[in-house]
PDB file of C-alpha atoms in Angstrom:
ATOM      1  CA  MET A 366      68.601 -34.814 -23.262  1.00 34.00           C
ATOM      2  CA  ARG A 367      67.431 -31.252 -23.735  1.00 42.00           C
ATOM      3  CA  VAL A 368      64.489 -30.130 -21.606  1.00 42.00           C
ATOM      4  CA  SER A 369      61.580 -29.441 -23.938  1.00 43.00           C
ATOM      5  CA  ARG A 370      59.619 -26.317 -23.167  1.00 47.00           C
ATOM      6  CA  ILE A 371      56.812 -24.081 -24.333  1.00 50.00           C
ATOM      7  CA  ILE A 372      57.054 -20.391 -23.496  1.00 50.00           C
ATOM      8  CA  ALA A 373      54.463 -17.779 -24.460  1.00 51.00           C
ATOM      9  CA  PHE A 374      54.578 -13.991 -24.145  1.00 49.00           C
ATOM     10  CA  VAL A 375      51.113 -12.699 -23.316  1.00 46.00           C
ATOM     11  CA  GLY A 376      51.187  -8.922 -23.241  1.00 46.00           C
ATOM     12  CA  THR A 377      53.137  -8.238 -20.061  1.00 42.00           C
ATOM     13  CA  TRP A 378      52.806 -11.863 -19.018  1.00 50.00           C
ATOM     14  CA  LEU A 379      55.122 -14.743 -19.744  1.00 53.00           C
ATOM     15  CA  TYR A 380      53.600 -18.198 -19.882  1.00 53.00           C
ATOM     16  CA  ALA A 381      56.028 -21.095 -19.667  1.00 52.00           C
ATOM     17  CA  THR A 382      55.407 -24.816 -19.701  1.00 49.00           C
ATOM     18  CA  PHE A 383      58.331 -27.042 -18.847  1.00 47.00           C
ATOM     19  CA  THR A 384      58.507 -30.801 -18.599  1.00 46.00           C
ATOM     20  CA  VAL A 385      58.354 -30.520 -14.813  1.00 42.00           C
ATOM     21  CA  ALA A 386      56.346 -27.332 -14.125  1.00 43.00           C
ATOM     22  CA  THR A 387      54.170 -24.588 -15.593  1.00 50.00           C
ATOM     23  CA  VAL A 388      55.099 -20.979 -14.864  1.00 56.00           C
ATOM     24  CA  VAL A 389      53.212 -17.732 -15.524  1.00 58.00           C
ATOM     25  CA  THR A 390      55.330 -14.626 -15.053  1.00 61.00           C
ATOM     26  CA  ASP A 391      55.721 -11.070 -16.313  1.00 61.00           C
ATOM     27  CA  GLN A 392      59.504 -11.396 -16.502  1.00 67.00           C
ATOM     28  CA  SER A 393      60.405 -11.586 -20.187  1.00 76.00           C
ATOM     29  CA  ALA A 394      64.067 -11.794 -19.191  1.00 79.00           C
ATOM     30  CA  ILE A 395      63.527 -15.522 -18.713  1.00 78.00           C
ATOM     31  CA  VAL A 396      64.305 -16.023 -22.408  1.00 76.00           C
ATOM     32  CA  ASN A 397      67.161 -13.528 -22.730  1.00 80.00           C
ATOM     33  CA  GLY A 398      70.145 -15.142 -24.396  1.00 82.00           C
ATOM     34  CA  GLN A 399      68.217 -18.305 -25.262  1.00 79.00           C
ATOM     35  CA  THR A 400      67.640 -19.782 -28.681  1.00 84.00           C
ATOM     36  CA  PHE A 401      64.699 -21.903 -29.737  1.00 84.00           C
ATOM     37  CA  ASP A 402      64.138 -24.536 -32.371  1.00 89.00           C
ATOM     38  CA  PHE A 403      60.739 -23.069 -33.231  1.00 89.00           C
ATOM     39  CA  VAL A 404      58.953 -19.752 -32.660  1.00 88.00           C
ATOM     40  CA  ILE A 405      55.159 -19.750 -32.969  1.00 89.00           C
ATOM     41  CA  ALA A 406      53.098 -16.556 -33.217  1.00 88.00           C
ATOM     42  CA  GLY A 407      49.775 -16.947 -31.441  1.00 87.00           C
ATOM     43  CA  ALA A 408      48.839 -19.031 -28.408  1.00 86.00           C
ATOM     44  CA  GLY A 409      45.448 -20.049 -29.730  1.00 86.00           C
ATOM     45  CA  LEU A 410      44.174 -23.537 -30.463  1.00 84.00           C
ATOM     46  CA  ALA A 411      46.457 -24.150 -33.443  1.00 88.00           C
ATOM     47  CA  GLY A 412      49.562 -22.493 -31.981  1.00 88.00           C
ATOM     48  CA  LEU A 413      49.440 -24.330 -28.668  1.00 85.00           C
ATOM     49  CA  THR A 414      48.599 -27.643 -30.317  1.00 85.00           C
ATOM     50  CA  VAL A 415      51.621 -27.366 -32.602  1.00 89.00           C
ATOM     51  CA  ALA A 416      53.802 -26.247 -29.688  1.00 85.00           C
ATOM     52  CA  ASN A 417      52.642 -29.195 -27.616  1.00 83.00           C
ATOM     53  CA  LYS A 418      53.532 -31.654 -30.363  1.00 86.00           C
ATOM     54  CA  LEU A 419      56.939 -30.048 -30.920  1.00 88.00           C
ATOM     55  CA  SER A 420      57.855 -29.939 -27.243  1.00 83.00           C
ATOM     56  CA  ALA A 421      56.830 -33.579 -26.878  1.00 83.00           C
ATOM     57  CA  GLN A 422      59.595 -34.339 -29.389  1.00 87.00           C
ATOM     58  CA  ASN A 423      62.127 -32.395 -27.275  1.00 83.00           C
ATOM     59  CA  TYR A 424      62.145 -29.315 -29.502  1.00 85.00           C
ATOM     60  CA  SER A 425      62.480 -26.037 -27.613  1.00 83.00           C
ATOM     61  CA  THR A 426      59.534 -23.859 -28.606  1.00 83.00           C
ATOM     62  CA  LEU A 427      58.715 -20.191 -28.024  1.00 84.00           C
ATOM     63  CA  VAL A 428      55.058 -19.179 -28.358  1.00 86.00           C
ATOM     64  CA  ILE A 429      54.355 -15.441 -28.620  1.00 83.00           C
ATOM     65  CA  GLU A 430      50.853 -14.203 -27.734  1.00 82.00           C
ATOM     66  CA  ALA A 431      49.654 -10.588 -27.687  1.00 80.00           C
ATOM     67  CA  GLY A 432      46.798 -11.179 -25.242  1.00 80.00           C
ATOM     68  CA  PRO A 433      46.643 -12.024 -21.534  1.00 80.00           C
ATOM     69  CA  ASP A 434      46.309 -15.275 -19.616  1.00 79.00           C
ATOM     70  CA  GLY A 435      42.605 -15.688 -18.931  1.00 74.00           C
ATOM     71  CA  SER A 436      42.631 -19.021 -17.133  1.00 73.00           C
ATOM     72  CA  TRP A 437      41.768 -17.270 -13.866  1.00 74.00           C
ATOM     73  CA  ASN A 438      38.662 -15.560 -15.261  1.00 72.00           C
ATOM     74  CA  ASN A 439      35.226 -17.026 -14.494  1.00 71.00           C
ATOM     75  CA  ALA A 440      33.960 -16.007 -17.941  1.00 69.00           C
ATOM     76  CA  VAL A 441      36.530 -18.421 -19.378  1.00 69.00           C
ATOM     77  CA  LYS A 442      36.234 -21.182 -16.783  1.00 65.00           C
ATOM     78  CA  TYR A 443      32.456 -21.481 -16.801  1.00 64.00           C
ATOM     79  CA  ALA A 444      29.994 -22.037 -19.596  1.00 59.00           C
ATOM     80  CA  GLY A 445      27.554 -19.883 -21.465  1.00 56.00           C
ATOM     81  CA  SER A 446      29.624 -16.843 -22.446  1.00 56.00           C
ATOM     82  CA  ILE A 447      29.403 -17.202 -26.225  1.00 55.00           C
ATOM     83  CA  SER A 448      27.120 -14.153 -26.453  1.00 53.00           C
ATOM     84  CA  TYR A 449      29.064 -12.204 -23.832  1.00 52.00           C
ATOM     85  CA  PRO A 450      32.724 -13.196 -24.139  1.00 52.00           C
ATOM     86  CA  PRO A 451      35.129 -11.673 -21.619  1.00 54.00           C
ATOM     87  CA  THR A 452      36.164  -8.254 -22.882  1.00 59.00           C
ATOM     88  CA  PHE A 453      39.747  -8.642 -21.742  1.00 58.00           C
ATOM     89  CA  CYS A 454      40.437 -11.352 -24.326  1.00 65.00           C
ATOM     90  CA  ASN A 455      37.908 -10.605 -27.040  1.00 65.00           C
ATOM     91  CA  ARG A 456      38.915  -9.455 -30.496  1.00 66.00           C
ATOM     92  CA  ASN A 457      35.625  -8.194 -31.854  1.00 67.00           C
ATOM     93  CA  TYR A 458      35.635  -8.335 -35.652  1.00 68.00           C
ATOM     94  CA  PRO A 459      32.895  -6.220 -37.328  1.00 75.00           C
ATOM     95  CA  GLN A 460      31.063  -7.748 -40.279  1.00 77.00           C
ATOM     96  CA  TYR A 461      30.261  -6.063 -43.607  1.00 84.00           C
ATOM     97  CA  ASP A 462      27.918  -6.940 -46.446  1.00 83.00           C
ATOM     98  CA  GLU A 463      28.929  -7.148 -50.119  1.00 86.00           C
ATOM     99  CA  LYS A 464      28.409  -3.387 -50.509  1.00 87.00           C
ATOM    100  CA  GLY A 465      30.687  -2.541 -47.625  1.00 86.00           C
ATOM    101  CA  HIS A 466      27.943  -1.635 -45.172  1.00 86.00           C
ATOM    102  CA  LYS A 467      28.679  -2.522 -41.579  1.00 83.00           C
ATOM    103  CA  LEU A 468      26.358  -5.176 -40.176  1.00 80.00           C
ATOM    104  CA  PRO A 469      25.039  -5.151 -36.590  1.00 76.00           C
ATOM    105  CA  LYS A 470      26.573  -8.574 -35.976  1.00 72.00           C
ATOM    106  CA  SER A 471      30.223  -9.054 -35.035  1.00 67.00           C
ATOM    107  CA  ILE A 472      32.311 -12.191 -34.722  1.00 69.00           C
ATOM    108  CA  HIS A 473      33.895 -12.808 -31.339  1.00 71.00           C
ATOM    109  CA  ALA A 474      37.423 -14.188 -31.454  1.00 75.00           C
ATOM    110  CA  GLY A 475      39.663 -14.915 -28.512  1.00 77.00           C
ATOM    111  CA  GLY A 476      42.666 -12.666 -28.003  1.00 80.00           C
ATOM    112  CA  CYS A 477      44.297 -14.476 -25.086  1.00 82.00           C
ATOM    113  CA  ILE A 478      46.029 -17.748 -24.273  1.00 82.00           C
ATOM    114  CA  GLY A 479      43.757 -20.407 -25.713  1.00 84.00           C
ATOM    115  CA  GLY A 480      42.439 -18.118 -28.436  1.00 84.00           C
ATOM    116  CA  SER A 481      38.793 -18.538 -29.350  1.00 82.00           C
ATOM    117  CA  THR A 482      38.593 -21.730 -27.300  1.00 81.00           C
ATOM    118  CA  SER A 483      38.461 -19.347 -24.321  1.00 79.00           C
ATOM    119  CA  ILE A 484      34.951 -18.322 -25.414  1.00 75.00           C
ATOM    120  CA  ASN A 485      32.916 -21.073 -23.781  1.00 70.00           C
ATOM    121  CA  GLY A 486      29.767 -21.549 -25.826  1.00 72.00           C
ATOM    122  CA  MET A 487      28.739 -24.827 -24.160  1.00 73.00           C
ATOM    123  CA  LEU A 488      29.243 -26.616 -27.488  1.00 78.00           C
ATOM    124  CA  TRP A 489      31.283 -29.597 -28.611  1.00 84.00           C
ATOM    125  CA  TYR A 490      30.683 -30.695 -32.162  1.00 84.00           C
ATOM    126  CA  ARG A 491      32.408 -31.911 -35.294  1.00 88.00           C
ATOM    127  CA  PRO A 492      31.806 -31.228 -38.964  1.00 91.00           C
ATOM    128  CA  THR A 493      29.819 -33.873 -40.827  1.00 93.00           C
ATOM    129  CA  ARG A 494      31.489 -36.608 -42.850  1.00 95.00           C
ATOM    130  CA  ALA A 495      30.450 -34.834 -46.064  1.00 96.00           C
ATOM    131  CA  GLU A 496      32.007 -31.544 -44.949  1.00 95.00           C
ATOM    132  CA  ILE A 497      35.315 -33.128 -43.984  1.00 95.00           C
ATOM    133  CA  ASP A 498      35.497 -35.296 -47.103  1.00 97.00           C
ATOM    134  CA  ARG A 499      35.009 -32.125 -49.148  1.00 96.00           C
ATOM    135  CA  LEU A 500      38.443 -30.953 -47.944  1.00 94.00           C
ATOM    136  CA  GLU A 501      40.045 -33.800 -49.857  1.00 96.00           C
ATOM    137  CA  THR A 502      38.031 -33.183 -53.006  1.00 96.00           C
ATOM    138  CA  LEU A 503      39.127 -29.539 -52.917  1.00 95.00           C
ATOM    139  CA  GLY A 504      42.766 -30.585 -53.159  1.00 94.00           C
ATOM    140  CA  SER A 505      43.996 -31.734 -49.741  1.00 92.00           C
ATOM    141  CA  PRO A 506      44.921 -35.424 -50.076  1.00 95.00           C
ATOM    142  CA  GLY A 507      44.442 -37.374 -46.854  1.00 95.00           C
ATOM    143  CA  TRP A 508      42.129 -34.784 -45.313  1.00 95.00           C
ATOM    144  CA  ASN A 509      39.041 -36.969 -45.105  1.00 97.00           C
ATOM    145  CA  TRP A 510      36.710 -38.383 -42.466  1.00 96.00           C
ATOM    146  CA  ASP A 511      38.477 -41.727 -42.143  1.00 97.00           C
ATOM    147  CA  THR A 512      41.819 -40.112 -41.284  1.00 96.00           C
ATOM    148  CA  LEU A 513      40.611 -37.128 -39.233  1.00 95.00           C
ATOM    149  CA  GLU A 514      37.770 -38.646 -37.181  1.00 95.00           C
ATOM    150  CA  PRO A 515      40.125 -40.818 -35.062  1.00 94.00           C
ATOM    151  CA  LEU A 516      42.187 -37.697 -34.309  1.00 92.00           C
ATOM    152  CA  MET A 517      39.085 -35.827 -33.175  1.00 92.00           C
ATOM    153  CA  GLU A 518      38.253 -38.670 -30.809  1.00 94.00           C
ATOM    154  CA  ALA A 519      41.842 -38.806 -29.564  1.00 93.00           C
ATOM    155  CA  ILE A 520      41.768 -35.252 -28.183  1.00 89.00           C
ATOM    156  CA  GLU A 521      38.493 -35.724 -26.281  1.00 93.00           C
ATOM    157  CA  ARG A 522      38.055 -36.868 -22.691  1.00 94.00           C
ATOM    158  CA  ASN A 523      34.326 -37.316 -22.431  1.00 95.00           C
ATOM    159  CA  ILE A 524      32.525 -37.571 -19.100  1.00 95.00           C
ATOM    160  CA  PRO A 525      29.243 -39.446 -19.702  1.00 94.00           C
ATOM    161  CA  PRO A 526      26.001 -37.979 -18.333  1.00 94.00           C
ATOM    162  CA  ASN A 527      24.944 -39.143 -14.889  1.00 92.00           C
ATOM    163  CA  GLU A 528      21.560 -40.695 -14.109  1.00 91.00           C
ATOM    164  CA  GLU A 529      19.949 -37.376 -13.235  1.00 89.00           C
ATOM    165  CA  GLN A 530      21.111 -35.775 -16.494  1.00 90.00           C
ATOM    166  CA  ILE A 531      19.790 -38.733 -18.488  1.00 90.00           C
ATOM    167  CA  LEU A 532      16.426 -38.471 -16.711  1.00 89.00           C
ATOM    168  CA  GLN A 533      16.345 -34.806 -17.716  1.00 86.00           C
ATOM    169  CA  GLY A 534      16.818 -35.711 -21.381  1.00 88.00           C
ATOM    170  CA  ALA A 535      20.572 -35.896 -21.990  1.00 89.00           C
ATOM    171  CA  SER A 536      21.169 -38.203 -24.971  1.00 88.00           C
ATOM    172  CA  TYR A 537      24.492 -39.934 -25.373  1.00 86.00           C
ATOM    173  CA  ASP A 538      26.163 -42.278 -27.873  1.00 92.00           C
ATOM    174  CA  PRO A 539      29.338 -43.748 -26.339  1.00 92.00           C
ATOM    175  CA  ASN A 540      30.599 -44.868 -29.744  1.00 92.00           C
ATOM    176  CA  VAL A 541      31.236 -41.346 -31.044  1.00 91.00           C
ATOM    177  CA  HIS A 542      33.314 -39.959 -28.181  1.00 94.00           C
ATOM    178  CA  GLY A 543      36.910 -40.190 -27.000  1.00 94.00           C
ATOM    179  CA  TYR A 544      37.833 -40.856 -23.379  1.00 96.00           C
ATOM    180  CA  HIS A 545      41.582 -40.402 -23.005  1.00 94.00           C
ATOM    181  CA  GLY A 546      42.334 -36.995 -24.535  1.00 90.00           C
ATOM    182  CA  VAL A 547      43.151 -33.595 -23.055  1.00 83.00           C
ATOM    183  CA  VAL A 548      39.870 -31.736 -23.748  1.00 84.00           C
ATOM    184  CA  ASN A 549      37.170 -32.461 -21.162  1.00 85.00           C
ATOM    185  CA  THR A 550      33.594 -32.602 -22.456  1.00 89.00           C
ATOM    186  CA  SER A 551      30.442 -33.217 -20.440  1.00 89.00           C
ATOM    187  CA  PHE A 552      26.855 -32.153 -19.951  1.00 87.00           C
ATOM    188  CA  PRO A 553      26.486 -29.152 -17.618  1.00 78.00           C
ATOM    189  CA  GLU A 554      25.165 -29.458 -14.107  1.00 74.00           C
ATOM    190  CA  LEU A 555      21.417 -29.051 -14.013  1.00 69.00           C
ATOM    191  CA  CYS A 556      19.790 -26.029 -12.431  1.00 65.00           C
ATOM    192  CA  ASP A 557      16.385 -26.601 -10.863  1.00 64.00           C
ATOM    193  CA  CYS A 558      14.981 -23.130 -11.453  1.00 61.00           C
ATOM    194  CA  THR A 559      11.480 -24.092 -10.314  1.00 63.00           C
ATOM    195  CA  LYS A 560      12.796 -24.807  -6.817  1.00 62.00           C
ATOM    196  CA  GLY A 561      14.089 -21.264  -6.504  1.00 59.00           C
ATOM    197  CA  LEU A 562      10.806 -19.826  -7.777  1.00 60.00           C
ATOM    198  CA  SER A 563       8.738 -21.859  -5.328  1.00 58.00           C
ATOM    199  CA  GLN A 564      10.949 -20.722  -2.453  1.00 60.00           C
ATOM    200  CA  LYS A 565      10.535 -17.122  -3.571  1.00 58.00           C
ATOM    201  CA  HIS A 566       6.748 -17.433  -3.670  1.00 61.00           C
ATOM    202  CA  SER A 567       6.686 -19.083  -0.239  1.00 65.00           C
ATOM    203  CA  LEU A 568       8.437 -16.020   1.173  1.00 65.00           C
ATOM    204  CA  GLY A 569       5.785 -13.790  -0.294  1.00 58.00           C
TER     205      GLY A 569
END
């Protein structure tokens, strides 16, 4: 049986996922002389999802990405950076009005492994049933809530709020979450800011 693999060029980096190990290297020679069943341009959410599905079926897959590997960066690993995404993997797209005038607002889009999912906005949400069902009415048979909602649950691995988070107001419906997927979701750890302020005042 052929070893399935995902390999992604990320600028000067080479990101490789094998069935037995994951390797990040800057040696592009690792693929010299090799052929692949599929080549995917872009290691964002869609590209890596497709590559994962293909490699699971023992197809050799090459994923090419222009940006770096940002998994080491705290701005990617920790929450709250939607307004200040890490500059090393941010493709900042300016916005224009209907007359061509540049607007002060830009759209942040990830330019690294993981794509825009690397911009952690502390959000996990789905479109409404009406929005998803509209896809089918616009000409995409099978793209409706009943077929897509189970898939959205399948990718989620939800960690329910603990007692302290619930006491602080975290609301939670266990019937609308998945628990065995690959994307971890949870409420953030609470920060007792008043404790720090009281300590500051006690010091004068």
